Tab-separated table of C-alpha atoms in Angstrom:
chain	number	residue	atom	x	y	z
A	27	UNK	CA	-96.425	71.507	129.521
A	28	UNK	CA	-99.585	69.938	128.186
A	29	UNK	CA	-100.153	67.776	125.157
A	30	UNK	CA	-101.559	70.694	123.243
A	31	UNK	CA	-98.191	72.465	123.456
A	32	UNK	CA	-99.508	75.235	125.732
A	33	UNK	CA	-97.131	76.687	128.335
A	34	UNK	CA	-98.057	77.676	131.871
A	35	UNK	CA	-97.275	81.323	132.637
A	36	UNK	CA	-96.671	82.062	136.323
A	37	UNK	CA	-96.376	85.300	138.272
A	38	UNK	CA	-93.686	85.120	140.941
A	39	UNK	CA	-93.911	87.631	143.794
A	40	UNK	CA	-90.756	88.919	145.386
A	41	UNK	CA	-91.425	88.692	149.162
A	42	UNK	CA	-89.069	91.592	150.006
A	43	UNK	CA	-90.157	94.011	147.319
A	44	UNK	CA	-93.819	93.083	147.003
A	45	UNK	CA	-93.534	93.433	143.230
A	46	UNK	CA	-94.596	90.904	140.626
A	47	UNK	CA	-91.986	89.380	138.355
A	48	UNK	CA	-93.274	87.394	135.360
A	49	UNK	CA	-91.476	84.122	134.826
A	50	UNK	CA	-92.251	81.831	131.916
A	51	UNK	CA	-90.476	79.515	129.564
A	52	UNK	CA	-91.416	81.509	126.481
A	53	UNK	CA	-90.063	84.913	127.560
A	54	UNK	CA	-87.582	86.191	125.066
A	55	UNK	CA	-83.970	86.896	125.985
A	56	UNK	CA	-84.518	90.652	125.601
A	57	UNK	CA	-87.395	90.582	128.071
A	58	UNK	CA	-85.219	88.619	130.502
A	59	UNK	CA	-82.443	91.216	130.285
A	60	UNK	CA	-84.956	94.019	130.816
A	61	UNK	CA	-86.420	92.305	133.869
A	62	UNK	CA	-82.943	91.730	135.282
A	63	UNK	CA	-81.941	95.378	134.821
A	64	UNK	CA	-85.169	96.492	136.499
A	65	UNK	CA	-84.493	94.206	139.441
A	66	UNK	CA	-80.924	95.492	139.825
A	67	UNK	CA	-82.082	99.122	139.753
A	68	UNK	CA	-84.734	98.339	142.343
A	69	UNK	CA	-82.186	96.725	144.626
A	70	UNK	CA	-79.819	99.684	144.268
A	71	UNK	CA	-82.549	102.046	145.415
A	72	UNK	CA	-82.864	100.210	148.689
A	73	UNK	CA	-81.709	102.279	151.625
A	74	UNK	CA	-78.777	101.051	153.636
A	75	UNK	CA	-80.000	99.493	156.861
A	76	UNK	CA	-77.943	100.509	159.853
A	77	UNK	CA	-77.826	98.626	163.157
A	78	UNK	CA	-80.226	99.745	165.907
A	79	UNK	CA	-77.243	100.779	168.048
A	80	UNK	CA	-76.039	103.280	165.424
A	81	UNK	CA	-79.572	104.432	164.625
A	82	UNK	CA	-80.715	105.143	168.166
A	83	UNK	CA	-77.255	106.257	169.222
A	84	UNK	CA	-77.644	108.939	166.570
A	85	UNK	CA	-80.965	109.941	168.122
A	86	UNK	CA	-79.389	110.271	171.574
A	87	UNK	CA	-76.526	112.348	170.171
A	88	UNK	CA	-78.910	114.641	168.287
A	89	UNK	CA	-81.020	115.242	171.399
A	90	UNK	CA	-77.898	115.787	173.514
A	91	UNK	CA	-76.641	118.357	171.007
A	92	UNK	CA	-79.987	120.160	170.806
A	93	UNK	CA	-80.591	120.280	174.562
A	94	UNK	CA	-77.084	120.274	176.006
A	95	UNK	CA	-75.793	123.198	173.977
A	96	UNK	CA	-78.842	125.352	174.719
A	97	UNK	CA	-78.670	124.602	178.438
A	98	UNK	CA	-74.954	125.333	178.602
A	99	UNK	CA	-75.343	128.591	176.675
A	100	UNK	CA	-78.230	129.684	178.896
A	101	UNK	CA	-76.293	128.829	182.058
A	102	UNK	CA	-73.155	130.621	180.866
A	103	UNK	CA	-75.149	133.779	180.065
A	104	UNK	CA	-77.088	133.933	183.355
A	105	UNK	CA	-74.666	132.567	185.994
A	106	UNK	CA	-71.577	134.781	186.099
A	107	UNK	CA	-70.864	134.397	189.850
A	108	UNK	CA	-70.274	138.118	190.188
A	109	UNK	CA	-67.744	138.277	187.348
A	110	UNK	CA	-67.972	140.180	184.082
A	111	UNK	CA	-70.138	138.563	181.411
A	112	UNK	CA	-68.087	137.183	178.539
A	113	UNK	CA	-68.457	138.707	175.084
A	114	UNK	CA	-70.571	136.639	172.707
A	115	UNK	CA	-68.695	138.039	169.697
A	116	UNK	CA	-65.376	136.655	170.965
A	117	UNK	CA	-67.035	133.309	171.749
A	118	UNK	CA	-68.326	133.069	168.165
A	119	UNK	CA	-64.839	133.873	166.828
A	120	UNK	CA	-63.220	131.208	169.036
A	121	UNK	CA	-65.847	128.701	167.919
A	122	UNK	CA	-65.141	129.403	164.245
A	123	UNK	CA	-61.380	129.024	164.794
A	124	UNK	CA	-61.860	125.745	166.660
A	125	UNK	CA	-64.183	124.384	163.980
A	126	UNK	CA	-61.700	125.419	161.266
A	127	UNK	CA	-58.811	123.657	163.040
A	128	UNK	CA	-60.925	120.546	163.657
A	129	UNK	CA	-61.838	120.248	159.973
A	130	UNK	CA	-58.186	120.665	158.985
A	131	UNK	CA	-57.203	117.869	161.362
A	132	UNK	CA	-59.828	115.565	159.840
A	133	UNK	CA	-58.621	116.340	156.290
A	134	UNK	CA	-55.037	115.642	157.377
A	135	UNK	CA	-56.164	112.330	158.866
A	136	UNK	CA	-57.975	111.426	155.622
A	137	UNK	CA	-54.711	112.161	153.794
A	138	UNK	CA	-53.036	109.453	155.921
A	139	UNK	CA	-51.072	112.207	157.687
A	140	UNK	CA	-49.264	112.996	154.463
A	141	UNK	CA	-48.599	116.721	154.932
A	142	UNK	CA	-47.766	117.271	151.276
A	143	UNK	CA	-50.994	115.656	150.072
A	144	UNK	CA	-52.970	117.569	152.698
A	145	UNK	CA	-51.469	120.926	151.649
A	146	UNK	CA	-52.150	120.178	147.984
A	147	UNK	CA	-55.809	119.469	148.696
A	148	UNK	CA	-56.225	122.584	150.850
A	149	UNK	CA	-54.471	124.731	148.246
A	150	UNK	CA	-56.671	123.326	145.471
A	151	UNK	CA	-59.930	124.001	147.338
A	152	UNK	CA	-58.975	127.456	148.669
A	153	UNK	CA	-56.319	129.325	146.721
A	154	UNK	CA	-57.310	127.812	143.382
A	155	UNK	CA	-61.055	128.064	144.078
A	156	UNK	CA	-61.754	131.755	144.779
A	157	UNK	CA	-65.216	131.532	143.209
A	158	UNK	CA	-66.202	128.770	145.645
A	159	UNK	CA	-64.947	130.834	148.588
A	160	UNK	CA	-66.942	133.799	147.315
A	161	UNK	CA	-70.075	131.665	146.991
A	162	UNK	CA	-69.931	130.454	150.579
A	163	UNK	CA	-69.194	133.948	151.934
A	164	UNK	CA	-72.914	134.792	152.013
A	165	UNK	CA	-73.981	131.865	154.222
A	166	UNK	CA	-70.786	132.326	156.260
A	167	UNK	CA	-71.778	135.922	157.016
A	168	UNK	CA	-75.320	134.853	157.904
A	169	UNK	CA	-74.134	132.031	160.176
A	170	UNK	CA	-71.904	134.423	162.136
A	171	UNK	CA	-74.806	136.845	162.572
A	172	UNK	CA	-77.081	133.952	163.507
A	173	UNK	CA	-74.720	132.676	166.221
A	174	UNK	CA	-74.471	136.135	167.754
A	175	UNK	CA	-78.263	136.433	167.703
A	176	UNK	CA	-78.624	133.073	169.472
A	177	UNK	CA	-76.363	134.267	172.294
A	178	UNK	CA	-78.476	137.406	172.565
A	179	UNK	CA	-81.686	135.370	172.601
A	180	UNK	CA	-80.475	133.012	175.339
A	181	UNK	CA	-79.384	136.000	177.414
A	182	UNK	CA	-83.014	137.136	177.520
A	183	UNK	CA	-85.130	133.975	177.127
A	184	UNK	CA	-85.361	130.750	179.077
A	185	UNK	CA	-84.176	127.610	177.312
A	186	UNK	CA	-87.673	126.155	176.798
A	187	UNK	CA	-89.065	129.310	175.159
A	188	UNK	CA	-85.935	129.486	173.030
A	189	UNK	CA	-86.349	125.882	171.834
A	190	UNK	CA	-90.005	126.370	170.923
A	191	UNK	CA	-89.596	129.708	169.143
A	192	UNK	CA	-86.510	128.616	167.241
A	193	UNK	CA	-88.622	125.979	165.488
A	194	UNK	CA	-89.783	128.878	163.305
A	195	UNK	CA	-86.718	128.080	161.215
A	196	UNK	CA	-88.875	125.310	159.707
A	197	UNK	CA	-91.332	127.953	158.491
A	198	UNK	CA	-88.645	130.296	157.133
A	199	UNK	CA	-86.843	127.424	155.408
A	200	UNK	CA	-90.088	126.326	153.737
A	201	UNK	CA	-90.919	129.853	152.586
A	202	UNK	CA	-87.437	130.464	151.162
A	203	UNK	CA	-87.491	127.017	149.525
A	204	UNK	CA	-90.770	127.814	147.815
A	205	UNK	CA	-89.429	131.196	146.687
A	206	UNK	CA	-85.834	130.448	145.681
A	207	UNK	CA	-85.983	126.757	144.802
A	208	UNK	CA	-89.571	126.723	143.468
A	209	UNK	CA	-90.290	123.808	145.752
A	210	UNK	CA	-93.897	122.704	146.141
A	211	UNK	CA	-95.437	121.522	149.396
A	212	UNK	CA	-98.453	119.359	150.066
A	213	UNK	CA	-101.549	120.705	151.889
A	214	UNK	CA	-100.472	118.718	154.970
A	215	UNK	CA	-97.135	120.532	155.111
A	216	UNK	CA	-98.776	123.941	154.682
A	217	UNK	CA	-101.219	123.070	157.469
A	218	UNK	CA	-98.295	122.081	159.711
A	219	UNK	CA	-96.607	125.422	158.994
A	220	UNK	CA	-99.788	127.302	159.970
A	221	UNK	CA	-99.993	125.189	163.147
A	222	UNK	CA	-96.346	125.971	163.861
A	223	UNK	CA	-96.950	129.713	163.515
A	224	UNK	CA	-99.956	129.552	165.842
A	225	UNK	CA	-98.011	127.543	168.416
A	226	UNK	CA	-95.054	129.924	168.450
A	227	UNK	CA	-97.401	132.924	168.630
A	228	UNK	CA	-99.115	131.425	171.694
A	229	UNK	CA	-95.746	130.816	173.372
A	230	UNK	CA	-94.596	134.362	172.627
A	231	UNK	CA	-97.733	135.833	174.189
A	232	UNK	CA	-97.730	133.460	177.177
A	233	UNK	CA	-95.839	136.028	179.268
A	234	UNK	CA	-92.957	135.521	181.691
A	235	UNK	CA	-92.769	131.863	182.702
A	236	UNK	CA	-90.400	132.387	185.636
A	237	UNK	CA	-91.544	131.957	189.229
A	238	UNK	CA	-89.842	135.269	190.031
A	239	UNK	CA	-90.578	137.550	187.064
A	240	UNK	CA	-89.604	140.764	188.858
A	241	UNK	CA	-86.043	139.585	189.377
A	242	UNK	CA	-85.632	138.381	185.792
A	243	UNK	CA	-87.194	141.496	184.242
A	244	UNK	CA	-84.408	143.609	185.724
A	245	UNK	CA	-81.707	141.599	183.972
A	246	UNK	CA	-83.513	140.296	180.880
A	247	UNK	CA	-85.534	141.814	178.073
A	248	UNK	CA	-88.042	139.251	176.802
A	249	UNK	CA	-89.036	141.359	173.788
A	250	UNK	CA	-85.390	141.718	172.733
A	251	UNK	CA	-84.924	137.965	173.098
A	252	UNK	CA	-87.965	137.201	170.942
A	253	UNK	CA	-86.812	139.620	168.234
A	254	UNK	CA	-83.366	138.011	168.289
A	255	UNK	CA	-84.756	134.473	167.936
A	256	UNK	CA	-87.066	135.526	165.080
A	257	UNK	CA	-84.155	137.131	163.223
A	258	UNK	CA	-82.041	134.028	163.873
A	259	UNK	CA	-84.793	131.819	162.416
A	260	UNK	CA	-84.894	134.001	159.287
A	261	UNK	CA	-81.116	133.914	158.802
A	262	UNK	CA	-81.119	130.140	159.396
A	263	UNK	CA	-83.803	129.547	156.771
A	264	UNK	CA	-82.296	131.809	154.122
A	265	UNK	CA	-78.685	130.662	154.595
A	266	UNK	CA	-79.677	126.995	154.468
A	267	UNK	CA	-81.698	127.381	151.263
A	268	UNK	CA	-79.070	129.615	149.654
A	269	UNK	CA	-76.365	127.102	150.532
A	270	UNK	CA	-78.421	124.319	148.953
A	271	UNK	CA	-79.084	126.380	145.824
A	272	UNK	CA	-75.480	127.343	145.032
A	273	UNK	CA	-73.895	124.030	145.983
A	274	UNK	CA	-76.447	121.584	144.622
A	275	UNK	CA	-74.689	118.639	143.009
A	276	UNK	CA	-71.278	119.537	144.438
A	277	UNK	CA	-68.956	116.608	145.224
A	278	UNK	CA	-66.867	118.508	147.775
A	279	UNK	CA	-66.628	116.754	151.132
A	280	UNK	CA	-68.217	118.082	154.312
A	281	UNK	CA	-64.833	118.853	155.868
A	282	UNK	CA	-63.456	120.752	152.867
A	283	UNK	CA	-66.706	122.703	152.612
A	284	UNK	CA	-66.429	123.730	156.265
A	285	UNK	CA	-62.829	124.824	155.691
A	286	UNK	CA	-63.955	126.976	152.765
A	287	UNK	CA	-66.689	128.501	154.913
A	288	UNK	CA	-64.340	128.881	157.859
A	289	UNK	CA	-62.059	131.365	156.108
A	290	UNK	CA	-64.673	134.120	155.557
A	291	UNK	CA	-66.421	133.177	158.822
A	292	UNK	CA	-63.327	133.875	160.929
A	293	UNK	CA	-62.734	137.190	159.160
A	294	UNK	CA	-66.364	138.269	159.608
A	295	UNK	CA	-66.410	137.133	163.249
A	296	UNK	CA	-63.233	139.098	164.000
A	297	UNK	CA	-64.694	142.188	162.322
A	298	UNK	CA	-67.795	141.760	164.490
A	299	UNK	CA	-65.610	141.788	167.609
A	300	UNK	CA	-63.965	145.018	166.445
A	301	UNK	CA	-67.195	146.787	165.511
A	302	UNK	CA	-69.292	145.626	168.442
A	303	UNK	CA	-66.921	145.223	171.407
A	304	UNK	CA	-63.586	146.880	170.582
A	305	UNK	CA	-63.783	149.233	173.586
A	306	UNK	CA	-64.474	146.386	176.034
A	307	UNK	CA	-61.714	144.263	174.528
A	308	UNK	CA	-59.268	147.182	174.763
A	309	UNK	CA	-60.065	147.827	178.434
A	310	UNK	CA	-60.740	144.343	179.827
A	311	UNK	CA	-59.147	141.953	177.349
A	312	UNK	CA	-60.325	139.555	174.647
A	313	UNK	CA	-61.128	136.724	177.068
A	314	UNK	CA	-62.904	138.733	179.752
A	315	UNK	CA	-65.415	136.658	181.718
A	316	UNK	CA	-64.198	133.333	180.301
A	317	UNK	CA	-64.507	130.252	182.502
A	318	UNK	CA	-64.547	126.483	182.119
A	319	UNK	CA	-68.257	126.652	181.342
A	320	UNK	CA	-67.687	129.175	178.542
A	321	UNK	CA	-64.937	127.072	176.985
A	322	UNK	CA	-67.215	124.019	177.225
A	323	UNK	CA	-69.918	125.931	175.322
A	324	UNK	CA	-67.418	126.854	172.604
A	325	UNK	CA	-66.136	123.273	172.250
A	326	UNK	CA	-69.640	121.758	172.194
A	327	UNK	CA	-70.827	124.318	169.655
A	328	UNK	CA	-67.807	123.806	167.376
A	329	UNK	CA	-67.103	120.081	167.574
A	330	UNK	CA	-70.630	118.964	168.455
A	331	UNK	CA	-72.099	120.566	165.362
A	332	UNK	CA	-69.611	118.772	163.113
A	333	UNK	CA	-70.250	115.431	164.805
A	334	UNK	CA	-74.007	115.812	164.408
A	335	UNK	CA	-73.522	116.716	160.737
A	336	UNK	CA	-71.836	113.352	160.261
A	337	UNK	CA	-74.331	111.451	162.424
A	338	UNK	CA	-77.378	112.855	160.591
A	339	UNK	CA	-76.753	110.488	157.664
A	340	UNK	CA	-77.430	107.554	159.996
A	341	UNK	CA	-80.679	109.053	161.304
A	342	UNK	CA	-83.754	109.012	159.115
A	343	UNK	CA	-86.303	111.818	158.965
A	344	UNK	CA	-88.480	110.262	161.669
A	345	UNK	CA	-85.621	110.154	164.166
A	346	UNK	CA	-84.665	113.754	163.430
A	347	UNK	CA	-88.278	114.736	164.091
A	348	UNK	CA	-88.266	112.888	167.395
A	349	UNK	CA	-84.989	114.620	168.278
A	350	UNK	CA	-86.572	118.064	167.794
A	351	UNK	CA	-89.682	117.072	169.758
A	352	UNK	CA	-87.695	115.448	172.560
A	353	UNK	CA	-85.479	118.530	172.655
A	354	UNK	CA	-88.458	120.757	173.422
A	355	UNK	CA	-89.859	118.418	176.090
A	356	UNK	CA	-86.513	117.814	177.803
A	357	UNK	CA	-85.708	121.540	177.732
A	358	UNK	CA	-88.975	122.240	179.564
A	359	UNK	CA	-88.226	119.582	182.183
A	360	UNK	CA	-84.605	120.624	182.770
A	361	UNK	CA	-85.542	124.316	182.842
A	362	UNK	CA	-88.233	123.621	185.440
A	363	UNK	CA	-85.748	121.760	187.645
A	364	UNK	CA	-82.631	123.906	187.349
A	365	UNK	CA	-83.629	127.301	185.936
A	366	UNK	CA	-86.703	128.368	187.919
A	367	UNK	CA	-88.975	127.812	184.912
A	368	UNK	CA	-92.733	127.497	185.507
A	369	UNK	CA	-94.705	126.895	182.281
A	370	UNK	CA	-98.287	128.144	182.225
A	371	UNK	CA	-101.198	126.634	180.311
A	372	UNK	CA	-100.691	128.905	177.279
A	373	UNK	CA	-97.044	127.863	176.990
A	374	UNK	CA	-97.930	124.153	177.195
A	375	UNK	CA	-100.602	124.526	174.483
A	376	UNK	CA	-98.230	126.419	172.209
A	377	UNK	CA	-95.447	123.892	172.752
A	378	UNK	CA	-97.877	121.051	171.953
A	379	UNK	CA	-98.857	122.732	168.673
A	380	UNK	CA	-95.186	123.176	167.753
A	381	UNK	CA	-94.375	119.514	168.451
A	382	UNK	CA	-97.397	118.358	166.440
A	383	UNK	CA	-96.497	120.661	163.533
A	384	UNK	CA	-92.941	119.274	163.503
A	385	UNK	CA	-94.264	115.716	163.284
A	386	UNK	CA	-96.750	116.610	160.531
A	387	UNK	CA	-94.174	118.526	158.496
A	388	UNK	CA	-91.712	115.627	158.587
A	389	UNK	CA	-94.334	113.103	157.511
A	390	UNK	CA	-93.484	111.912	153.982
A	391	UNK	CA	-95.946	112.780	151.258
A	392	UNK	CA	-97.854	110.010	149.567
A	393	UNK	CA	-96.838	109.644	145.979
A	394	UNK	CA	-99.814	109.371	143.625
A	395	UNK	CA	-100.150	105.986	141.980
A	396	UNK	CA	-99.391	105.894	138.316
A	397	UNK	CA	-102.484	105.213	136.269
A	398	UNK	CA	-102.321	102.710	133.458
A	399	UNK	CA	-102.407	104.135	130.002
A	400	UNK	CA	-105.512	103.511	128.007
A	401	UNK	CA	-105.281	100.222	126.213
A	402	UNK	CA	-102.552	98.754	128.445
A	403	UNK	CA	-103.168	95.485	130.293
A	404	UNK	CA	-101.853	93.880	133.460
A	405	UNK	CA	-99.995	90.539	133.332
A	406	UNK	CA	-102.288	87.631	134.129
A	407	UNK	CA	-101.826	83.994	134.993
A	408	UNK	CA	-102.811	81.632	132.199
A	409	UNK	CA	-103.219	78.070	133.443
A	410	UNK	CA	-102.943	75.086	131.179
A	411	UNK	CA	-106.145	73.050	131.319
A	412	UNK	CA	-105.109	70.332	128.885
A	413	UNK	CA	-104.319	66.879	130.223
């Protein structure tokens, strides 16, 4: 302090936050409390920083799920070794049962293996919550249809084309979000969606990418595969947005929610088996054409999806984008090595557009800076010049 009684006012800058905090001897106690509360809120908003091992391990697991499942499904649908092809409807039913049992085991484990506590929780969220079960019946029905469509698509499309075309679920999700949730998108996101549509259209018109198209055309129907993947993208987008709309703000855990969805899903999947393949099941059996590869597909699809759902919280949006992009690239490479896949120039251009659109769409929007109200002033540093 100077002899004239003036007080120096200093502006301290928080090195981690980059925000200015005014510190002076003549700040009132109320201002101090307000500044402290602001600081606490700012610190609470900080995202939890996970170790690089968990972060990039999540990326590897996401890519493995995206690529591994598609490759296994494609292999199981095209390499039967002279045996009967297994029924996709029964595979979907087995997957739903396995996922339902897995979620129940996790809930039991969270209950410290207390059977009574576990049964009480299950009873509360199922028997005593019929409205919740009814709500999730719509996405459950759509997910069962979607899984059957994906089997149909991979029976008629190579894995790389499947991966590229299935990215249309980004477009359908955005359109349903804008319609049902009234969500607004920036010009960059709309441009990425247009780029995505162009890329997928180029891939769809690129023709047969196999080195022996005559052989494949006898066993596969590319048009049917493309229709199946487009319908699957639509069901994926609508079911995801609908699920978000009806369950927004719900505190129910992931495992309980999957149990609730599992009940109608198993019923719908079993009805699908009866309607679609009852004659084959009656003559050849429920598990016709099943092999170790088929059971591996079912396990990876059931358990792998749940694991990825848990891992996603450790992976930020950038990593999830890289996972989708890497999935497309790795699918092309693996398909070229093991599945007689020969991409032409049109396919490569379309795939490049799809990858670029995925990156652009996942890029966070810049928030506009708040303008100062008329008449308001910024804090300044007032130095004491008295000696």
